[in-house]
Amino acid sequence: MDFANFLIQLLNSVQYGLLLFMLAAGLTLIFGIMGVVNLAHGSFYMLGAYLAWWLSSSTGSLVLAIVLGAVLAAVFGLVLERLLFRHFYHRDHLDQVLLTFGLIYVFEELRSILWGDDVHGVTIPDALSASIPLTDTLSYPVYRLFMSGVCIVLAIGLYVLISRTRLGMRIRAGASNHAMTEALGINVKRIHAVVFAIGVALAAVAGMIAAPIASVYPNMGSQVLIMCFVVVVIGGIGSVRGALVAALLVGAVDTFGKVLLPQVSGMLVYMLMAAVLLWRPEGLFKQ
Amino acid sequence: MSAAKSHLEVLPRSVQAVLLVALVALAAVPFVASDFYAQMVARMMILAIFAMSLDLLQGVTGLVSLGHAAFFGIGGYVLSLVSSDAGAVSLWWTLPAAVAVSALFAFVIGFFVVRTHGIYFIMVTMAFAQMLFYLVFDNKELALAGLKLRLGGSDGIYINFKPDASFFDLENKTVFYYFTLACLLAVYAFLRRLLWSPFGRTLAGIRVNEHRMRALGYGTFGYKLAAFTLAGALAGLAGYLWGAQTGFVNPELMGFHMSAHAIMMVILGGMGNFAGAIAGAFAFEWLLHVFKDLPQVGGFDAGKHWQLWIGIFIVLIVAFAPRGLLGVVARIGRSKEDAGG
């Protein structure tokens, strides 16, 4: 592999890793703060992808679709939290697993009823459809850089929100001692709703920006959910920083594995997970 | 994490009576039901074995595996790998082989997963099962140590002949039905016996409080690994029967939905006593059948969207009846006994 090729694979692995981070961050945040295991998290990714297709074909602008879609997804998250998830915070994990598994079916079918079962493509906007030449023969698509950019901006935003703002302080306080935070006059229930909505919106944005390169198809959520689980297990559940490190690691192993060891590439990330588990059964960054 | 929830380890009289009636009914099925329904009941019995194998982990030991279908699938795939297009293979070595290979996989995977707890266990079992799922899904053929393994990829693979049992003819549907029923009874009897053995009591102790068991001097890792391996072996048995009955295996057998359905069966029936798993498997399969058969309502094909109904059903069960069917039967039985003095 020459240098330009290596650079392309590296950029791809970072881009895939950052996309996984967007999903895993929401999953691990919802678990870390509310204690809810959400198998339906992949459905929010699917929702995002379908919203991107539906909104961009009706508004004609992908960027507008992403902004609108993020808002819609967050509202959807708020409604879902209020109607359903709120009542399952204190139930055991088994109940949560089953509840959210049932929801996967419900969301899949609602998607099928609303938007059909066809595979859809989303076109990359003209402004982002160019490629940057690396050598005479190799070039890198601008859209993938755009994807990484969106992920980085949102990751920084998430970091600032949680560790530098008043809301973030309350989120952390609510996660470590619910009753005490409540006693200080902070509405923890409302904070939970906000965190849930953020998690849903992150997953949906990941789905929306991935739509043009991954296309939009039924069951796209479950495949991504499993990679999220791998990321969360490697990183340590509840740790957003762990999710970032693990997502980049998984992105690199998966991308380079496909190039260097194509015969076993599908299993490499799972081998990575197994190795980490042997070394640290609680993940790399267990708090 | 506490998976414990109203365990009915000692089955009340009312439940025992229902089980006896159910056994008589099962024995009578090939005589009274149409071919279609007899086949459906045979399939339900196979899934009941699968559900019981999961109950050993989930209900007895308190380990919720979201990847148990991996071993079910392995059992089926072993049958497809040893089968040939030329003729039937002998049941007497292929069945033990399928069980042994499933047990071996369960032992290796178990070595990694049983050191994790609670939600980690759920996620990690699912990830390992997906690894096997994609191994089969992505490979039509796999060269391994000089052997060419025909996996069939995402299309799955047909098994043209049922295994040959020499003393009886499994190609005969009624014979196959009773063979399946015999397997169901054998597995149930074995697991009930196991439940009250020192090994079973230790597993139950781990469910209630693993720290205490370790403090008492039990090597809980070894016990959990043994339970995981045994559960994998029995799931492999069920998978083998499934492959033989349907004459077809595909990656979906190992999939995440199959694993989740098994969890649902165990929950629906009631955990930790194996009878609940059987009841749950029958109830869940029957429901799937009903939902898939729903009629067209106006422009809306209700049967085509069966997943919507099963999803709503699962959500409602979790929300309102987390104790399962046997819990309901036992409650009714108890209130009747109370009323009768």
Coordinates of N, CA and C in Angstrom, one line a residue, chain B residues 124-329:
Chain B
V124 N -22.4 -8.6 24.6 CA -21.3 -9.4 24.1 C -21.8 -10.7 23.5
T125 N -22.8 -11.3 24.1 CA -23.4 -12.5 23.5 C -24.0 -12.2 22.1
M126 N -24.6 -11.0 22.0 CA -25.2 -10.6 20.8 C -24.1 -10.4 19.7
A127 N -23.0 -9.8 20.1 CA -21.9 -9.5 19.2 C -21.3 -10.7 18.7
F128 N -21.0 -11.7 19.6 CA -20.5 -13.0 19.1 C -21.4 -13.7 18.2
A129 N -22.7 -13.7 18.5 CA -23.6 -14.4 17.6 C -23.6 -13.7 16.2
Q130 N -23.5 -12.4 16.2 CA -23.5 -11.7 14.9 C -22.3 -12.0 14.1
M131 N -21.2 -12.3 14.8 CA -19.9 -12.6 14.2 C -20.2 -13.9 13.4
L132 N -20.8 -14.9 14.0 CA -21.1 -16.2 13.3 C -22.1 -16.0 12.2
F133 N -23.1 -15.1 12.5 CA -24.1 -14.8 11.5 C -23.4 -14.3 10.2
Y134 N -22.5 -13.3 10.4 CA -21.9 -12.7 9.2 C -20.9 -13.7 8.5
L135 N -20.3 -14.6 9.3 CA -19.4 -15.6 8.8 C -20.2 -16.4 7.8
V136 N -21.4 -16.8 8.1 CA -22.2 -17.7 7.3 C -22.9 -16.8 6.2
F137 N -23.3 -15.7 6.5 CA -24.0 -14.8 5.6 C -23.1 -14.4 4.4
D138 N -21.8 -14.1 4.7 CA -20.9 -13.6 3.7 C -20.2 -14.7 2.9
N139 N -20.2 -15.9 3.4 CA -19.4 -17.0 2.7 C -20.3 -18.1 2.1
K140 N -20.3 -18.2 0.8 CA -21.0 -19.4 0.2 C -20.2 -20.7 0.5
E141 N -18.9 -20.5 0.6 CA -18.0 -21.6 0.8 C -16.9 -21.2 1.7
L142 N -16.4 -22.1 2.5 CA -15.3 -21.7 3.4 C -14.3 -22.8 3.4
A143 N -13.0 -22.5 3.1 CA -12.0 -23.5 3.1 C -11.4 -23.4 4.5
L144 N -11.4 -24.6 5.2 CA -10.9 -24.6 6.5 C -10.1 -25.9 6.7
A145 N -8.8 -25.7 7.0 CA -7.9 -26.9 7.2 C -8.0 -27.9 6.1
G146 N -8.0 -27.5 4.9 CA -8.1 -28.4 3.8 C -9.5 -28.9 3.4
L147 N -10.5 -28.6 4.3 CA -11.8 -29.0 4.1 C -12.6 -27.9 3.4
K148 N -13.5 -28.2 2.4 CA -14.3 -27.2 1.8 C -15.7 -27.3 2.5
L149 N -16.0 -26.2 3.2 CA -17.3 -26.3 3.9 C -18.3 -25.5 3.1
R150 N -19.5 -26.1 2.7 CA -20.5 -25.5 1.9 C -21.5 -24.8 2.9
L151 N -21.5 -23.5 2.9 CA -22.3 -22.8 3.8 C -23.6 -22.2 3.2
G152 N -23.5 -21.9 1.9 CA -24.6 -21.4 1.2 C -24.9 -19.9 1.2
G153 N -24.1 -19.2 2.0 CA -24.2 -17.8 2.1 C -25.6 -17.3 2.5
S154 N -26.0 -16.1 2.1 CA -27.2 -15.5 2.5 C -28.4 -16.3 2.0
D155 N -28.3 -17.1 0.9 CA -29.4 -17.9 0.4 C -29.8 -19.0 1.3
G156 N -28.9 -19.5 2.1 CA -29.2 -20.7 2.9 C -28.8 -21.9 2.1
I157 N -29.2 -23.1 2.6 CA -28.8 -24.3 2.0 C -29.9 -25.4 2.3
Y158 N -30.2 -26.2 1.2 CA -31.2 -27.2 1.4 C -30.6 -28.5 1.9
I159 N -31.4 -29.2 2.7 CA -31.0 -30.5 3.2 C -32.0 -31.5 2.6
N160 N -31.6 -32.3 1.6 CA -32.5 -33.0 0.8 C -33.1 -34.2 1.5
F161 N -32.3 -34.8 2.4 CA -32.8 -36.0 3.0 C -32.9 -35.9 4.6
K162 N -33.9 -36.4 5.2 CA -33.9 -36.4 6.6 C -32.9 -37.5 7.1
P163 N -32.3 -37.3 8.3 CA -31.3 -38.3 8.7 C -32.0 -39.7 8.8
D164 N -31.1 -40.7 8.6 CA -31.6 -42.1 8.6 C -31.4 -42.6 10.0
A165 N -32.5 -43.1 10.7 CA -32.4 -43.6 12.0 C -32.4 -45.1 12.1
S166 N -32.3 -45.7 11.0 CA -32.3 -47.2 10.8 C -33.4 -48.0 11.5
F167 N -33.7 -47.7 12.8 CA -34.8 -48.5 13.4 C -36.2 -47.9 13.0
F168 N -36.2 -46.6 12.8 CA -37.5 -46.0 12.4 C -37.3 -45.0 11.3
D169 N -38.3 -44.7 10.6 CA -38.2 -43.9 9.3 C -38.6 -42.5 9.6
L170 N -37.6 -41.6 9.7 CA -37.9 -40.2 10.0 C -38.6 -39.5 8.8
E171 N -38.5 -40.0 7.6 CA -39.1 -39.4 6.4 C -40.6 -39.4 6.6
N172 N -41.1 -40.4 7.4 CA -42.5 -40.5 7.7 C -42.9 -39.3 8.7
K173 N -43.8 -38.5 8.4 CA -44.0 -37.3 9.2 C -44.5 -37.6 10.6
T174 N -45.3 -38.6 10.7 CA -45.8 -39.0 12.0 C -44.7 -39.5 12.9
V175 N -43.8 -40.3 12.3 CA -42.6 -40.8 13.1 C -41.7 -39.7 13.5
F176 N -41.5 -38.7 12.6 CA -40.7 -37.6 12.9 C -41.3 -36.8 14.1
Y177 N -42.7 -36.6 14.0 CA -43.4 -35.9 15.0 C -43.1 -36.6 16.4
Y178 N -43.3 -37.9 16.5 CA -43.1 -38.6 17.8 C -41.6 -38.5 18.2
F179 N -40.7 -38.6 17.2 CA -39.3 -38.5 17.6 C -39.0 -37.1 18.3
T180 N -39.6 -36.1 17.7 CA -39.5 -34.7 18.2 C -40.1 -34.6 19.6
L181 N -41.3 -35.2 19.8 CA -41.9 -35.2 21.1 C -41.0 -36.0 22.1
A182 N -40.4 -37.1 21.7 CA -39.6 -37.8 22.6 C -38.4 -37.0 23.0
C183 N -37.8 -36.2 22.1 CA -36.7 -35.3 22.4 C -37.1 -34.3 23.4
L184 N -38.3 -33.7 23.1 CA -38.8 -32.7 24.0 C -38.9 -33.2 25.4
L185 N -39.5 -34.4 25.6 CA -39.7 -34.9 26.9 C -38.4 -35.3 27.6
A186 N -37.5 -35.8 26.8 CA -36.2 -36.2 27.3 C -35.4 -34.9 27.8
V187 N -35.5 -33.9 27.0 CA -34.8 -32.6 27.5 C -35.4 -32.0 28.7
Y188 N -36.8 -32.1 28.7 CA -37.5 -31.5 29.8 C -37.2 -32.3 31.1
A189 N -37.2 -33.6 31.0 CA -36.9 -34.5 32.2 C -35.5 -34.3 32.7
F190 N -34.6 -34.2 31.7 CA -33.2 -34.0 32.0 C -33.0 -32.6 32.8
L191 N -33.6 -31.6 32.2 CA -33.4 -30.2 32.8 C -34.1 -30.1 34.2
R192 N -35.3 -30.8 34.3 CA -36.0 -30.7 35.6 C -35.1 -31.5 36.7
R193 N -34.5 -32.6 36.3 CA -33.7 -33.3 37.2 C -32.5 -32.5 37.5
L194 N -31.9 -31.8 36.5 CA -30.7 -31.0 36.7 C -31.0 -29.8 37.7
L195 N -32.2 -29.3 37.5 CA -32.6 -28.1 38.4 C -32.5 -28.4 39.8
W196 N -32.8 -29.7 40.2 CA -32.8 -30.0 41.7 C -31.5 -30.7 42.1
S197 N -30.5 -30.8 41.1 CA -29.3 -31.4 41.5 C -28.4 -30.4 42.2
P198 N -27.3 -30.8 42.8 CA -26.4 -29.8 43.4 C -25.9 -28.7 42.4
F199 N -25.7 -29.2 41.1 CA -25.3 -28.3 40.1 C -26.3 -27.2 39.8
G200 N -27.6 -27.7 39.7 CA -28.7 -26.8 39.4 C -28.9 -25.8 40.6
R201 N -28.8 -26.3 41.8 CA -28.9 -25.4 43.0 C -27.8 -24.4 43.0
T202 N -26.6 -24.8 42.6 CA -25.5 -23.8 42.5 C -25.8 -22.7 41.5
L203 N -26.3 -23.1 40.3 CA -26.7 -22.1 39.3 C -27.7 -21.2 39.8
A204 N -28.8 -21.7 40.5 CA -29.8 -20.9 41.0 C -29.2 -19.9 42.1
G205 N -28.3 -20.4 42.9 CA -27.6 -19.6 43.8 C -26.9 -18.4 43.2
I206 N -26.3 -18.7 42.0 CA -25.5 -17.7 41.3 C -26.5 -16.6 40.8
R207 N -27.7 -17.0 40.4 CA -28.7 -16.1 40.0 C -29.0 -15.1 41.1
V208 N -29.3 -15.7 42.3 CA -29.7 -14.9 43.4 C -28.6 -13.9 43.9
N209 N -27.4 -14.5 44.1 CA -26.3 -13.7 44.6 C -25.0 -14.3 44.3
E210 N -24.3 -13.8 43.2 CA -23.1 -14.5 42.8 C -22.0 -14.2 43.8
H211 N -22.0 -13.0 44.4 CA -20.9 -12.7 45.3 C -20.9 -13.7 46.5
R212 N -22.2 -14.0 47.0 CA -22.3 -14.9 48.1 C -21.8 -16.3 47.8
M213 N -22.1 -16.7 46.5 CA -21.7 -18.0 46.1 C -20.2 -18.1 46.1
R214 N -19.6 -17.0 45.6 CA -18.1 -17.0 45.5 C -17.5 -17.0 46.9
A215 N -18.2 -16.3 47.8 CA -17.7 -16.2 49.2 C -17.8 -17.6 49.9
L216 N -18.8 -18.4 49.4 CA -19.0 -19.7 50.0 C -18.0 -20.7 49.4
G217 N -17.2 -20.3 48.4 CA -16.2 -21.1 47.9 C -16.5 -21.8 46.6
Y218 N -17.6 -21.4 45.9 CA -17.9 -21.9 44.6 C -17.2 -21.2 43.5
G219 N -16.6 -21.9 42.6 CA -15.9 -21.3 41.4 C -17.0 -20.9 40.4
T220 N -17.5 -19.7 40.6 CA -18.7 -19.4 39.8 C -18.4 -19.3 38.3
F221 N -17.2 -19.0 38.0 CA -16.8 -18.9 36.5 C -17.1 -20.3 35.9
G222 N -16.6 -21.3 36.5 CA -16.7 -22.7 36.0 C -18.1 -23.1 35.9
Y223 N -18.9 -22.8 36.9 CA -20.3 -23.2 36.9 C -21.1 -22.4 35.7
K224 N -20.8 -21.1 35.6 CA -21.5 -20.4 34.5 C -21.0 -20.9 33.2
L225 N -19.7 -21.2 33.0 CA -19.2 -21.7 31.8 C -19.9 -23.0 31.4
A226 N -20.0 -23.9 32.5 CA -20.7 -25.2 32.3 C -22.1 -25.0 31.8
A227 N -22.8 -24.1 32.5 CA -24.2 -23.8 32.1 C -24.3 -23.3 30.7
F228 N -23.4 -22.4 30.3 CA -23.4 -21.8 29.0 C -23.2 -22.9 27.9
T229 N -22.2 -23.8 28.2 CA -21.9 -24.9 27.3 C -23.1 -25.9 27.1
L230 N -23.6 -26.2 28.3 CA -24.8 -27.1 28.2 C -26.0 -26.5 27.5
A231 N -26.2 -25.3 27.8 CA -27.3 -24.6 27.1 C -27.0 -24.5 25.6
G232 N -25.8 -24.3 25.2 CA -25.4 -24.2 23.8 C -25.6 -25.6 23.1
A233 N -25.3 -26.7 23.9 CA -25.4 -28.0 23.3 C -26.9 -28.3 23.1
L234 N -27.7 -28.0 24.0 CA -29.2 -28.3 23.8 C -29.8 -27.4 22.7
A235 N -29.3 -26.2 22.6 CA -29.8 -25.3 21.5 C -29.4 -26.0 20.2
G236 N -28.2 -26.6 20.2 CA -27.7 -27.2 19.0 C -28.6 -28.4 18.6
L237 N -29.0 -29.2 19.6 CA -29.9 -30.3 19.4 C -31.2 -29.7 18.7
A238 N -31.7 -28.6 19.2 CA -33.0 -28.1 18.7 C -32.7 -27.6 17.2
G239 N -31.5 -27.0 17.0 CA -31.2 -26.6 15.6 C -31.1 -27.7 14.6
Y240 N -30.5 -28.8 15.1 CA -30.4 -30.0 14.3 C -31.8 -30.5 13.9
L241 N -32.7 -30.6 14.9 CA -34.1 -31.0 14.6 C -34.7 -30.1 13.6
W242 N -34.5 -28.8 13.8 CA -35.1 -27.8 12.9 C -34.6 -28.0 11.5
G243 N -33.3 -28.2 11.3 CA -32.7 -28.4 10.0 C -33.3 -29.7 9.3
A244 N -33.5 -30.8 10.2 CA -34.0 -32.0 9.7 C -35.5 -31.8 9.3
Q245 N -36.3 -31.1 10.1 CA -37.7 -31.0 9.8 C -38.0 -30.1 8.6
T246 N -37.3 -28.9 8.6 CA -37.7 -28.0 7.5 C -36.9 -28.3 6.2
G247 N -35.8 -29.1 6.4 CA -34.9 -29.4 5.2 C -34.2 -28.2 4.6
F248 N -34.0 -27.2 5.5 CA -33.4 -25.9 5.0 C -32.8 -25.2 6.2
V249 N -31.6 -24.7 6.0 CA -31.0 -23.8 7.0 C -30.5 -22.5 6.3
N250 N -30.7 -21.4 7.0 CA -30.2 -20.1 6.5 C -29.6 -19.3 7.7
P251 N -28.9 -18.2 7.4 CA -28.3 -17.4 8.4 C -29.3 -16.9 9.5
E252 N -30.5 -16.7 9.0 CA -31.5 -16.1 10.0 C -31.7 -17.0 11.2
L253 N -31.4 -18.3 11.1 CA -31.5 -19.2 12.3 C -30.6 -18.7 13.4
M254 N -29.4 -18.0 13.0 CA -28.5 -17.5 14.0 C -28.7 -16.1 14.4
G255 N -29.7 -15.5 13.7 CA -29.8 -14.0 13.8 C -30.3 -13.5 15.1
F256 N -30.2 -12.2 15.2 CA -30.5 -11.5 16.4 C -32.0 -11.6 16.7
H257 N -32.9 -11.7 15.7 CA -34.3 -11.8 15.9 C -34.7 -13.1 16.5
M258 N -34.0 -14.2 16.1 CA -34.2 -15.5 16.6 C -33.8 -15.6 18.1
S259 N -32.7 -14.9 18.4 CA -32.3 -14.9 19.8 C -33.3 -14.2 20.7
A260 N -33.8 -13.0 20.1 CA -34.7 -12.2 20.9 C -36.1 -13.0 21.0
H261 N -36.5 -13.7 20.0 CA -37.7 -14.5 20.1 C -37.6 -15.5 21.2
A262 N -36.4 -16.1 21.3 CA -36.2 -17.1 22.4 C -36.4 -16.5 23.7
I263 N -35.8 -15.3 23.9 CA -36.0 -14.6 25.2 C -37.5 -14.3 25.4
M264 N -38.2 -13.9 24.4 CA -39.6 -13.6 24.5 C -40.4 -14.9 24.9
M265 N -40.0 -16.0 24.3 CA -40.7 -17.2 24.6 C -40.6 -17.6 26.1
V266 N -39.3 -17.4 26.6 CA -39.1 -17.7 28.0 C -39.8 -16.8 28.9
I267 N -39.8 -15.5 28.6 CA -40.5 -14.5 29.4 C -42.0 -14.8 29.4
L268 N -42.5 -15.0 28.2 CA -44.0 -15.2 28.0 C -44.5 -16.3 28.8
G269 N -43.8 -17.4 28.8 CA -44.2 -18.6 29.6 C -44.0 -18.5 31.1
G270 N -42.9 -17.9 31.4 CA -42.5 -17.8 32.8 C -41.1 -18.5 33.0
M271 N -40.2 -17.8 33.7 CA -38.8 -18.2 33.7 C -38.5 -19.2 34.8
G272 N -37.4 -20.0 34.6 CA -36.8 -20.8 35.6 C -37.3 -22.1 35.9
N273 N -38.3 -22.6 35.2 CA -38.9 -23.9 35.5 C -39.0 -24.8 34.3
F274 N -38.6 -24.3 33.1 CA -38.6 -25.1 31.8 C -40.1 -25.4 31.3
A275 N -41.0 -25.6 32.2 CA -42.4 -25.8 31.7 C -42.9 -24.4 31.0
G276 N -42.5 -23.3 31.7 CA -42.9 -22.0 31.1 C -42.3 -21.8 29.8
A277 N -41.0 -22.2 29.6 CA -40.4 -22.1 28.3 C -41.2 -22.8 27.2
I278 N -41.6 -24.0 27.5 CA -42.4 -24.8 26.6 C -43.7 -24.0 26.2
A279 N -44.4 -23.6 27.3 CA -45.7 -22.9 27.1 C -45.4 -21.6 26.3
G280 N -44.3 -20.9 26.6 CA -44.0 -19.7 25.9 C -43.7 -19.9 24.4
A281 N -43.0 -21.0 24.1 CA -42.7 -21.3 22.7 C -43.9 -21.6 21.9
F282 N -44.8 -22.3 22.5 CA -46.1 -22.6 21.8 C -46.9 -21.4 21.6
A283 N -47.0 -20.6 22.7 CA -47.8 -19.4 22.6 C -47.3 -18.4 21.6
F284 N -46.0 -18.2 21.6 CA -45.3 -17.2 20.7 C -45.5 -17.6 19.3
E285 N -45.2 -18.9 19.0 CA -45.3 -19.4 17.6 C -46.8 -19.3 17.1
W286 N -47.7 -19.6 18.0 CA -49.1 -19.5 17.6 C -49.5 -18.1 17.3
L287 N -49.0 -17.2 18.1 CA -49.3 -15.8 17.9 C -48.7 -15.3 16.5
L288 N -47.5 -15.7 16.2 CA -46.9 -15.3 15.0 C -47.8 -15.8 13.8
H289 N -48.3 -17.1 14.0 CA -49.1 -17.7 13.0 C -50.4 -16.8 12.8
V290 N -51.0 -16.5 13.9 CA -52.3 -15.7 13.9 C -52.0 -14.3 13.2
F291 N -50.9 -13.7 13.6 CA -50.6 -12.3 13.1 C -50.4 -12.4 11.6
K292 N -49.6 -13.4 11.2 CA -49.3 -13.5 9.7 C -50.6 -13.8 8.9
D293 N -51.6 -14.4 9.6 CA -52.8 -14.8 8.9 C -53.9 -13.7 8.9
L294 N -53.6 -12.5 9.5 CA -54.6 -11.5 9.6 C -55.1 -11.1 8.2
P295 N -56.4 -10.7 8.1 CA -56.9 -10.4 6.8 C -56.6 -9.0 6.3
Q296 N -56.9 -8.7 5.1 CA -56.8 -7.4 4.5 C -57.9 -6.5 5.1
V297 N -57.6 -5.3 5.6 CA -58.6 -4.4 6.1 C -58.6 -3.2 5.2
G298 N -59.6 -3.1 4.4 CA -59.6 -2.0 3.4 C -58.4 -2.0 2.5
G299 N -57.6 -1.0 2.5 CA -56.4 -1.0 1.6 C -55.2 -1.4 2.4
F300 N -55.4 -1.9 3.7 CA -54.3 -2.2 4.6 C -54.2 -3.7 4.8
D301 N -53.1 -4.2 4.4 CA -52.8 -5.7 4.5 C -52.3 -5.9 5.9
A302 N -53.2 -6.3 6.9 CA -52.8 -6.4 8.3 C -51.8 -7.6 8.4
G303 N -52.0 -8.7 7.7 CA -51.1 -9.8 7.8 C -49.7 -9.6 7.3
K304 N -49.6 -8.7 6.3 CA -48.3 -8.4 5.8 C -47.4 -7.7 6.8
H305 N -48.1 -6.9 7.6 CA -47.4 -6.1 8.6 C -47.4 -6.8 10.0
W306 N -47.3 -8.1 10.0 CA -47.4 -8.9 11.3 C -46.4 -8.4 12.3
Q307 N -45.2 -7.9 11.8 CA -44.2 -7.5 12.7 C -44.7 -6.4 13.6
L308 N -45.6 -5.5 13.1 CA -46.1 -4.4 13.8 C -46.9 -5.0 15.0
W309 N -47.7 -6.0 14.8 CA -48.6 -6.5 15.9 C -47.7 -7.3 16.9
I310 N -46.7 -8.0 16.4 CA -45.9 -8.7 17.4 C -45.1 -7.7 18.2
G311 N -44.6 -6.6 17.6 CA -43.9 -5.6 18.3 C -44.8 -5.0 19.4
I312 N -46.0 -4.6 19.0 CA -46.9 -4.0 20.0 C -47.2 -5.0 21.1
F313 N -47.4 -6.3 20.7 CA -47.7 -7.3 21.7 C -46.6 -7.4 22.7
I314 N -45.3 -7.4 22.2 CA -44.2 -7.5 23.1 C -44.1 -6.3 24.1
V315 N -44.3 -5.1 23.5 CA -44.3 -3.9 24.4 C -45.4 -4.1 25.4
L316 N -46.6 -4.5 25.1 CA -47.7 -4.6 26.1 C -47.4 -5.7 27.1
I317 N -46.8 -6.8 26.7 CA -46.5 -7.9 27.7 C -45.5 -7.4 28.7
V318 N -44.4 -6.7 28.2 CA -43.4 -6.2 29.1 C -43.9 -5.2 30.0
A319 N -44.8 -4.3 29.5 CA -45.4 -3.3 30.3 C -46.4 -3.8 31.4
F320 N -47.2 -4.8 31.0 CA -48.3 -5.1 31.9 C -48.3 -6.5 32.5
A321 N -47.6 -7.5 31.8 CA -47.6 -8.9 32.4 C -46.2 -9.5 32.4
P322 N -45.3 -8.9 33.1 CA -43.9 -9.4 33.1 C -43.8 -10.8 33.8
R323 N -44.8 -11.3 34.4 CA -44.6 -12.6 35.0 C -45.0 -13.8 34.2
G324 N -45.4 -13.6 33.0 CA -45.6 -14.8 32.1 C -46.9 -15.5 32.3
L325 N -47.1 -16.5 31.4 CA -48.4 -17.2 31.3 C -48.5 -18.2 32.5
L326 N -47.4 -18.9 32.9 CA -47.5 -19.8 34.0 C -47.9 -19.1 35.3
G327 N -47.4 -17.9 35.4 CA -47.7 -17.1 36.6 C -49.2 -16.9 36.7
V328 N -49.8 -16.6 35.5 CA -51.3 -16.4 35.4 C -52.0 -17.7 35.8
V329 N -51.6 -18.8 35.2 CA -52.2 -20.1 35.5 C -52.1 -20.4 37.0

